[in-house]
Tab-separated table of C-alpha atoms in Angstrom:
chain	number	residue	atom	x	y	z
A	1	MET	CA	150.953	-137.035	-91.473
A	2	SER	CA	153.897	-136.950	-93.846
A	3	ALA	CA	157.318	-138.269	-92.864
A	4	ALA	CA	159.531	-135.812	-91.006
A	5	PRO	CA	162.646	-134.497	-92.788
A	6	ALA	CA	165.882	-136.262	-91.844
A	7	ASN	CA	167.026	-133.219	-89.853
A	8	ASP	CA	163.839	-133.104	-87.714
A	9	CYS	CA	162.841	-135.296	-84.759
A	10	ARG	CA	160.777	-138.165	-86.165
A	11	ALA	CA	158.797	-138.411	-82.938
A	12	CYS	CA	157.674	-134.814	-82.270
A	13	GLY	CA	158.901	-132.853	-85.323
A	14	GLU	CA	161.281	-130.567	-83.393
A	15	PRO	CA	163.986	-129.275	-85.758
A	16	ALA	CA	167.692	-130.086	-85.511
A	17	PRO	CA	168.086	-132.827	-82.896
A	18	GLN	CA	171.512	-132.786	-81.245
A	19	PRO	CA	174.142	-135.261	-82.620
A	20	PHE	CA	176.230	-137.269	-80.133
A	21	TYR	CA	177.510	-140.551	-81.687
A	22	GLU	CA	178.703	-141.555	-85.154
A	23	CYS	CA	179.651	-144.937	-86.614
A	24	LEU	CA	180.329	-145.382	-90.333
A	25	GLY	CA	180.042	-148.349	-92.660
A	26	ILE	CA	178.163	-150.784	-90.410
A	27	PRO	CA	176.213	-153.812	-91.731
A	28	GLY	CA	172.678	-152.931	-92.699
A	29	HIS	CA	171.249	-156.227	-91.438
A	30	SER	CA	172.185	-158.058	-88.281
A	31	ASN	CA	170.008	-161.147	-88.754
A	32	ARG	CA	170.052	-161.953	-92.450
A	33	LEU	CA	170.890	-165.583	-93.220
A	34	LEU	CA	174.036	-165.503	-95.368
A	35	HIS	CA	175.488	-168.772	-96.630
A	36	SER	CA	179.092	-167.852	-97.340
A	37	ALA	CA	181.744	-165.738	-95.658
A	38	GLU	CA	182.119	-163.747	-98.862
A	39	ALA	CA	178.399	-162.897	-98.983
A	40	ALA	CA	178.509	-161.913	-95.304
A	41	ARG	CA	181.423	-159.540	-95.885
A	42	ARG	CA	179.580	-158.020	-98.860
A	43	GLU	CA	176.460	-157.284	-96.810
A	44	PRO	CA	175.330	-153.711	-97.635
A	45	VAL	CA	176.437	-151.132	-95.090
A	46	GLY	CA	175.103	-147.805	-93.887
A	47	ASP	CA	176.183	-144.899	-91.718
A	48	LEU	CA	174.856	-144.112	-88.279
A	49	LEU	CA	174.567	-140.716	-86.616
A	50	LEU	CA	172.640	-140.794	-83.354
A	51	THR	CA	170.885	-137.546	-82.494
A	52	VAL	CA	168.772	-136.687	-79.443
A	53	CYS	CA	165.734	-134.405	-79.437
A	54	THR	CA	166.000	-131.701	-76.776
A	55	ARG	CA	162.214	-131.373	-76.696
A	56	CYS	CA	160.969	-134.969	-76.290
A	57	GLY	CA	164.146	-137.010	-75.710
A	58	PHE	CA	163.696	-139.303	-78.724
A	59	ILE	CA	166.953	-140.657	-80.211
A	60	GLN	CA	167.221	-141.531	-83.880
A	61	ASN	CA	169.736	-142.449	-86.535
A	62	SER	CA	169.486	-139.280	-88.592
A	63	ARG	CA	171.393	-140.929	-91.458
A	64	TYR	CA	169.152	-143.978	-91.633
A	65	ASP	CA	168.280	-145.069	-95.176
A	66	PRO	CA	165.432	-147.632	-95.337
A	67	ALA	CA	166.600	-148.702	-98.804
A	68	VAL	CA	169.425	-150.630	-97.109
A	69	HIS	CA	166.883	-153.033	-95.580
A	70	ASP	CA	164.733	-155.813	-96.945
A	71	TYR	CA	163.139	-157.863	-94.183
A	72	ARG	CA	161.427	-160.106	-96.715
A	73	VAL	CA	164.593	-162.010	-97.648
A	74	SER	CA	166.184	-164.709	-95.416
A	75	TYR	CA	165.696	-162.914	-92.114
A	76	GLU	CA	165.765	-164.698	-88.742
A	77	ASP	CA	165.788	-163.077	-85.299
A	78	SER	CA	163.823	-165.436	-83.059
A	79	GLN	CA	164.931	-165.741	-79.431
A	80	GLY	CA	162.449	-168.503	-78.678
A	81	HIS	CA	165.105	-171.218	-78.509
A	82	SER	CA	166.305	-169.848	-75.156
A	83	ALA	CA	164.633	-171.257	-72.035
A	84	ARG	CA	165.361	-167.963	-70.265
A	85	PHE	CA	163.590	-165.938	-72.951
A	86	ARG	CA	160.633	-168.346	-73.093
A	87	ALA	CA	160.227	-168.039	-69.330
A	88	PHE	CA	160.158	-164.248	-69.680
A	89	ALA	CA	157.455	-164.480	-72.373
A	90	GLU	CA	155.401	-166.866	-70.228
A	91	GLU	CA	155.607	-164.546	-67.224
A	92	LEU	CA	154.679	-161.598	-69.429
A	93	LEU	CA	151.588	-163.350	-70.796
A	94	ALA	CA	150.479	-164.487	-67.346
A	95	GLY	CA	150.535	-160.889	-66.107
A	96	ILE	CA	148.649	-159.552	-69.129
A	97	GLU	CA	146.022	-162.294	-68.844
A	98	GLU	CA	145.471	-161.401	-65.211
A	99	ARG	CA	145.048	-157.697	-65.990
A	100	HIS	CA	143.182	-157.848	-69.303
A	101	ALA	CA	141.430	-161.247	-69.749
A	102	LEU	CA	142.916	-162.234	-73.106
A	103	SER	CA	140.580	-165.210	-73.497
A	104	SER	CA	137.744	-162.980	-74.723
A	105	ARG	CA	139.871	-160.770	-76.999
A	106	HIS	CA	140.884	-160.802	-80.653
A	107	VAL	CA	144.605	-160.179	-80.760
A	108	LEU	CA	146.756	-158.508	-83.402
A	109	GLU	CA	150.542	-158.836	-83.255
A	110	ILE	CA	152.500	-156.359	-85.380
A	111	GLY	CA	155.970	-157.725	-86.060
A	112	CYS	CA	155.214	-161.387	-85.321
A	113	GLY	CA	158.466	-162.769	-86.765
A	114	ARG	CA	158.258	-166.546	-87.203
A	115	GLY	CA	155.069	-166.652	-85.164
A	116	ASP	CA	156.095	-168.498	-81.986
A	117	PHE	CA	154.699	-165.803	-79.668
A	118	LEU	CA	151.581	-165.395	-81.817
A	119	ILE	CA	150.838	-169.093	-81.408
A	120	GLU	CA	150.799	-168.627	-77.630
A	121	LEU	CA	148.509	-165.620	-78.083
A	122	ALA	CA	146.132	-167.672	-80.243
A	123	ARG	CA	145.953	-170.396	-77.620
A	124	ARG	CA	144.969	-167.880	-74.953
A	125	SER	CA	142.582	-165.658	-76.956
A	126	ALA	CA	139.503	-165.690	-79.170
A	127	GLY	CA	141.758	-165.379	-82.232
A	128	ALA	CA	145.104	-163.951	-83.287
A	129	ILE	CA	146.503	-162.353	-86.455
A	130	GLY	CA	150.212	-161.791	-86.968
A	131	ILE	CA	151.684	-159.298	-89.446
A	132	ASP	CA	155.344	-159.235	-90.448
A	133	PRO	CA	157.063	-158.730	-93.833
A	134	SER	CA	159.734	-161.270	-92.804
A	135	PHE	CA	157.207	-164.015	-91.969
A	136	ARG	CA	157.744	-167.332	-93.726
A	137	GLU	CA	155.737	-170.490	-93.125
A	138	SER	CA	157.702	-172.969	-91.015
A	139	GLU	CA	157.186	-175.940	-88.725
A	140	ILE	CA	156.299	-173.462	-85.988
A	141	SER	CA	153.574	-171.679	-87.935
A	142	ARG	CA	152.203	-174.936	-89.355
A	143	ALA	CA	151.620	-176.048	-85.764
A	144	ALA	CA	149.508	-172.948	-85.058
A	145	PRO	CA	145.931	-173.453	-83.838
A	146	SER	CA	143.092	-172.867	-86.277
A	147	ASN	CA	142.301	-169.417	-84.845
A	148	ALA	CA	145.753	-168.053	-85.846
A	149	ARG	CA	146.425	-166.262	-89.132
A	150	PHE	CA	149.613	-164.774	-90.605
A	151	LEU	CA	150.077	-161.928	-93.086
A	152	ALA	CA	153.548	-161.537	-94.661
A	153	GLU	CA	153.339	-157.783	-95.203
A	154	GLU	CA	153.972	-154.414	-93.554
A	155	TYR	CA	151.318	-153.024	-91.244
A	156	GLY	CA	149.438	-150.000	-92.548
A	157	ALA	CA	146.133	-148.226	-93.082
A	158	GLN	CA	144.921	-151.178	-95.183
A	159	HIS	CA	144.561	-153.222	-91.967
A	160	ARG	CA	141.858	-151.008	-90.492
A	161	ASP	CA	139.201	-153.714	-90.748
A	162	LEU	CA	141.157	-156.454	-89.013
A	163	PRO	CA	139.477	-157.619	-85.787
A	164	ALA	CA	141.645	-156.394	-82.930
A	165	ASP	CA	140.863	-155.418	-79.366
A	166	PHE	CA	144.383	-156.119	-78.079
A	167	VAL	CA	147.515	-155.150	-80.022
A	168	PHE	CA	150.962	-156.579	-79.311
A	169	CYS	CA	154.149	-155.137	-80.791
A	170	ARG	CA	157.391	-156.547	-79.405
A	171	HIS	CA	160.821	-155.393	-80.582
A	172	THR	CA	159.481	-153.799	-83.741
A	173	LEU	CA	159.102	-150.093	-82.917
A	174	GLU	CA	162.899	-149.649	-82.752
A	175	HIS	CA	163.048	-150.785	-86.400
A	176	ILE	CA	160.490	-148.160	-87.505
A	177	PRO	CA	162.127	-144.989	-88.907
A	178	GLU	CA	158.971	-142.877	-88.468
A	179	PRO	CA	157.553	-144.025	-85.111
A	180	ALA	CA	155.013	-141.197	-84.814
A	181	VAL	CA	153.591	-141.960	-88.269
A	182	PHE	CA	153.434	-145.656	-87.340
A	183	LEU	CA	151.637	-145.069	-84.018
A	184	ARG	CA	149.178	-142.620	-85.531
A	185	THR	CA	148.345	-145.215	-88.176
A	186	ILE	CA	147.575	-147.697	-85.412
A	187	ARG	CA	145.524	-145.055	-83.564
A	188	ASP	CA	143.520	-144.252	-86.708
A	189	ASN	CA	142.880	-147.953	-87.346
A	190	LEU	CA	141.455	-148.606	-83.875
A	191	ARG	CA	137.706	-148.213	-83.689
A	192	ASP	CA	137.117	-149.398	-80.110
A	193	PRO	CA	138.363	-147.053	-77.336
A	194	GLY	CA	138.729	-150.109	-75.097
A	195	VAL	CA	141.571	-151.590	-77.167
A	196	VAL	CA	144.735	-152.203	-75.161
A	197	LEU	CA	148.231	-152.064	-76.662
A	198	TYR	CA	151.367	-153.776	-75.369
A	199	PHE	CA	154.726	-152.564	-76.734
A	200	GLU	CA	158.206	-153.818	-75.848
A	201	VAL	CA	161.441	-152.077	-76.849
A	202	PRO	CA	165.072	-152.002	-75.649
A	203	ASP	CA	165.726	-149.565	-72.801
A	204	THR	CA	168.155	-147.039	-74.272
A	205	GLU	CA	169.012	-145.560	-70.874
A	206	ARG	CA	170.883	-148.782	-70.034
A	207	ILE	CA	172.753	-148.611	-73.369
A	208	LEU	CA	173.790	-145.003	-72.744
A	209	ARG	CA	174.671	-145.574	-69.103
A	210	GLU	CA	176.922	-148.574	-69.861
A	211	GLY	CA	178.459	-147.175	-73.045
A	212	ALA	CA	177.127	-150.338	-74.706
A	213	PHE	CA	178.187	-149.635	-78.294
A	214	TRP	CA	177.231	-153.233	-79.205
A	215	ASP	CA	173.573	-152.292	-78.677
A	216	VAL	CA	173.718	-149.575	-81.354
A	217	TYR	CA	173.323	-150.936	-84.872
A	218	TYR	CA	171.794	-150.055	-88.193
A	219	GLU	CA	168.578	-152.064	-87.921
A	220	HIS	CA	167.646	-150.018	-84.874
A	221	CYS	CA	166.897	-146.562	-86.224
A	222	SER	CA	164.756	-145.462	-83.220
A	223	TYR	CA	165.852	-145.468	-79.554
A	224	PHE	CA	163.703	-144.874	-76.471
A	225	LEU	CA	164.214	-143.919	-72.855
A	226	ILE	CA	161.317	-144.378	-70.470
A	227	ASP	CA	160.254	-140.702	-70.632
A	228	SER	CA	160.586	-140.377	-74.405
A	229	LEU	CA	158.566	-143.560	-74.955
A	230	ARG	CA	155.771	-142.162	-72.798
A	231	ALA	CA	155.962	-138.814	-74.613
A	232	LEU	CA	155.706	-140.514	-78.011
A	233	PHE	CA	152.591	-142.498	-77.098
A	234	GLU	CA	150.883	-139.553	-75.396
A	235	GLY	CA	151.690	-137.294	-78.337
A	236	CYS	CA	150.160	-139.820	-80.746
A	237	GLY	CA	146.859	-140.020	-78.881
A	238	PHE	CA	147.315	-142.802	-76.314
A	239	GLU	CA	146.952	-142.976	-72.550
A	240	VAL	CA	149.822	-144.884	-70.948
A	241	LEU	CA	148.431	-147.390	-68.444
A	242	ARG	CA	151.642	-149.087	-67.393
A	243	LEU	CA	155.324	-148.478	-68.162
A	244	GLU	CA	158.122	-150.422	-66.497
A	245	ARG	CA	161.422	-152.182	-67.088
A	246	GLY	CA	161.797	-155.935	-67.504
A	247	PHE	CA	164.064	-158.787	-68.620
A	248	GLY	CA	166.954	-157.817	-66.398
A	249	ASP	CA	166.064	-154.131	-66.906
A	250	GLN	CA	167.018	-154.443	-70.595
A	251	TYR	CA	163.523	-153.767	-71.974
A	252	LEU	CA	160.792	-151.165	-71.587
A	253	LEU	CA	157.316	-152.697	-71.256
A	254	LEU	CA	154.390	-150.393	-72.049
A	255	GLU	CA	150.632	-150.827	-71.951
A	256	ALA	CA	148.359	-148.121	-73.375
A	257	ARG	CA	144.909	-147.437	-74.762
A	258	PRO	CA	143.429	-144.737	-77.032
A	259	ALA	CA	143.012	-141.326	-75.404
A	260	ALA	CA	140.608	-138.548	-76.278
A	261	HIS	CA	143.370	-136.045	-77.045
A	262	PRO	CA	147.137	-136.122	-77.637
A	263	VAL	CA	149.440	-134.653	-74.970
A	264	ALA	CA	152.337	-132.338	-75.832
A	265	ALA	CA	155.847	-133.759	-75.444
A	266	ARG	CA	157.627	-133.212	-72.150
A	267	SER	CA	161.244	-132.133	-71.678
A	268	GLY	CA	164.050	-134.194	-73.184
A	269	ALA	CA	166.642	-132.934	-70.688
A	270	SER	CA	167.228	-136.376	-69.148
A	271	ALA	CA	167.849	-137.984	-72.541
A	272	VAL	CA	170.259	-135.208	-73.507
A	273	ALA	CA	172.226	-135.771	-70.291
A	274	TRP	CA	172.417	-139.527	-70.909
A	275	ALA	CA	173.483	-138.941	-74.526
A	276	GLU	CA	176.334	-136.717	-73.336
A	277	HIS	CA	177.334	-139.413	-70.823
A	278	PHE	CA	177.394	-142.041	-73.585
A	279	ALA	CA	179.599	-139.918	-75.821
A	280	ALA	CA	182.233	-139.919	-73.052
A	281	ARG	CA	181.661	-143.469	-71.763
A	282	VAL	CA	181.738	-145.322	-75.098
A	283	ALA	CA	185.430	-144.592	-75.678
A	284	GLU	CA	186.241	-146.268	-72.352
A	285	THR	CA	184.063	-149.277	-73.129
A	286	ARG	CA	185.613	-149.770	-76.561
A	287	LYS	CA	189.125	-149.518	-75.121
A	288	HIS	CA	188.327	-152.033	-72.390
A	289	TRP	CA	187.181	-154.697	-74.840
A	290	ALA	CA	189.811	-153.914	-77.470
A	291	ASP	CA	192.570	-154.281	-74.839
A	292	ARG	CA	191.025	-157.469	-73.437
A	293	ILE	CA	190.829	-159.117	-76.855
A	294	ALA	CA	194.278	-157.936	-77.939
A	295	GLY	CA	195.772	-159.282	-74.709
A	296	ALA	CA	194.127	-162.670	-75.191
A	297	ARG	CA	195.436	-162.836	-78.729
A	298	ARG	CA	198.981	-162.020	-77.610
A	299	GLU	CA	198.762	-164.995	-75.247
A	300	GLY	CA	197.731	-167.208	-78.165
A	301	LEU	CA	194.196	-167.723	-76.843
A	302	ARG	CA	191.296	-168.612	-79.128
A	303	LEU	CA	188.140	-166.472	-78.744
A	304	ALA	CA	184.530	-167.151	-79.684
A	305	LEU	CA	181.273	-165.226	-79.280
A	306	TRP	CA	178.036	-166.740	-77.995
A	307	GLY	CA	175.022	-165.174	-79.691
A	308	SER	CA	175.043	-164.204	-83.368
A	309	GLY	CA	172.352	-161.521	-83.351
A	310	SER	CA	172.504	-157.760	-83.421
A	311	LYS	CA	174.717	-157.421	-80.346
A	312	ALA	CA	177.404	-159.563	-82.012
A	313	VAL	CA	177.231	-157.498	-85.198
A	314	GLY	CA	177.435	-154.272	-83.161
A	315	PHE	CA	180.331	-155.626	-81.085
A	316	CYS	CA	182.368	-156.739	-84.108
A	317	SER	CA	181.584	-153.569	-86.066
A	318	GLY	CA	182.463	-151.295	-83.158
A	319	LEU	CA	185.854	-152.988	-82.687
A	320	ALA	CA	186.513	-153.969	-86.334
A	321	LEU	CA	186.788	-157.645	-85.321
A	322	ALA	CA	187.006	-160.602	-87.677
A	323	ASP	CA	190.278	-162.556	-87.670
A	324	GLU	CA	190.550	-162.152	-83.884
A	325	LEU	CA	187.669	-164.626	-83.402
A	326	VAL	CA	187.279	-168.265	-84.430
A	327	CYS	CA	183.478	-168.520	-84.584
A	328	VAL	CA	180.112	-167.385	-83.255
A	329	VAL	CA	177.806	-169.818	-81.441
A	330	ASP	CA	174.031	-169.687	-81.735
A	331	ILE	CA	171.386	-172.056	-80.379
A	332	ASN	CA	168.948	-171.173	-83.183
A	333	PRO	CA	169.183	-174.021	-85.756
A	334	ALA	CA	168.161	-171.659	-88.574
A	335	LYS	CA	171.341	-169.634	-88.058
A	336	GLN	CA	173.753	-172.530	-87.754
A	337	GLY	CA	175.817	-173.039	-90.909
A	338	THR	CA	175.452	-169.394	-91.952
A	339	PHE	CA	177.894	-166.496	-91.551
A	340	GLN	CA	177.727	-163.316	-89.510
A	341	PRO	CA	177.021	-160.155	-91.519
A	342	GLY	CA	180.076	-157.923	-91.807
A	343	ALA	CA	182.738	-160.023	-90.082
A	344	GLY	CA	181.997	-163.153	-92.125
A	345	LEU	CA	182.513	-165.431	-89.095
A	346	PRO	CA	180.996	-168.930	-89.187
A	347	ILE	CA	177.897	-169.368	-87.017
A	348	VAL	CA	177.970	-172.799	-85.399
A	349	SER	CA	175.854	-174.893	-83.060
A	350	PRO	CA	176.889	-175.442	-79.437
A	351	ALA	CA	177.649	-179.082	-80.332
A	352	ASP	CA	180.262	-177.864	-82.839
A	353	LEU	CA	182.030	-175.582	-80.373
A	354	PRO	CA	184.426	-178.179	-78.876
A	355	GLY	CA	185.959	-178.609	-82.332
A	356	TYR	CA	186.967	-174.926	-82.300
A	357	ALA	CA	188.637	-175.346	-78.892
A	358	PRO	CA	188.017	-171.810	-77.602
A	359	ASP	CA	189.910	-170.569	-74.555
A	360	VAL	CA	187.577	-167.595	-74.065
A	361	VAL	CA	183.853	-167.314	-74.850
A	362	ILE	CA	182.208	-163.883	-74.758
A	363	ALA	CA	178.458	-163.942	-74.088
A	364	MET	CA	176.706	-161.216	-76.046
A	365	ASN	CA	173.963	-160.872	-73.434
A	366	PRO	CA	174.690	-161.243	-69.692
A	367	VAL	CA	171.106	-162.275	-68.976
A	368	TYR	CA	171.891	-165.645	-70.600
A	369	ARG	CA	175.187	-166.168	-68.756
A	370	SER	CA	174.049	-169.011	-66.480
A	371	GLU	CA	172.311	-170.745	-69.376
A	372	ILE	CA	175.488	-170.510	-71.488
A	373	GLN	CA	177.755	-171.679	-68.647
A	374	ALA	CA	175.563	-174.739	-68.110
A	375	GLU	CA	175.852	-175.612	-71.807
A	376	LEU	CA	179.642	-175.126	-71.810
A	377	ASP	CA	179.894	-177.448	-68.799
A	378	ARG	CA	177.707	-180.051	-70.501
A	379	LEU	CA	179.882	-179.910	-73.630
A	380	GLY	CA	183.102	-180.136	-71.637
A	381	VAL	CA	184.352	-176.790	-72.978
A	382	ARG	CA	186.725	-175.402	-70.314
A	383	ALA	CA	186.758	-171.859	-71.642
A	384	GLU	CA	186.648	-168.679	-69.578
A	385	LEU	CA	183.180	-167.165	-69.950
A	386	LEU	CA	182.989	-163.382	-70.163
A	387	ALA	CA	179.848	-161.319	-70.695
A	388	LEU	CA	179.194	-157.867	-72.121
């Protein structure tokens, strides 16, 4: 199947999806490692126009240009340094093992990142292969068991012969501009009808409901609600076995297997309604945070962000923040000493935060709030902790 034109739905091919949100000149990468403020401010930018398909409910950035991205160069987005996130991954694996007996399966992970999750898969399975164009050998991957293998490349038809009877794909599908093409490639590559797939993506309904403009950014060119995710998989020849929310209802968790025939897309009416809600709600959300930050600045307070990933880039881009903040904190050592794309803010370790003497710290993800508060208390930082 050829790629859909930019003005067609990239999930079902319906012409002219309905536009509802625009943001211009936003950083193309949220997680590139940039070693000077000047380089961070020069990070290539792109335009975003979110459109919703009235037929299947899929939401896409219709102005997305893949040429802006290169995931092979200095890219780091691991969340494995968080105890909260590791606990979620452990709980996830325990449930999948109980349902699908991983120990006898050969596992393929598409979008394996640095490989920390793949290592856990290798330990629990007959063998595991990870594919990711951003993969670079590190201390983590060097500690992998002998039955783990990594391929630093994009997944495609050339991987048809890889042994795989369980496929994992976590937080990758939202980066794929042609999700139907991608899923049909996976479907064509699978030879065993008993293969099970596990996919994990952000839940866009939460983003639209909350007016969470910080969760809309250039790297994410594809957005899914629970119904549109089901429609995409069924339309690409899969039977959905399980579909639920997880991680504080921030993620959609899907299990599927090959089906005999594709199923036509269902109505996108719910997604259209949520898109219209977002268009009205986002102005309120932006004003709330703009007023809160401006008020703190008038009082002479120093503000910092906790979490330097995509949410921070979306938050700063959506409010045009830079000089209003003193730094961004991140627990990932690979990010410390670099600068945030777009705003050019220094990314520092928690141990460095007392030197910046913040009065207010804004957590980029509320699910980590207790973890962050415990670290602030340990460091003796008496800042007010807010969360998005």
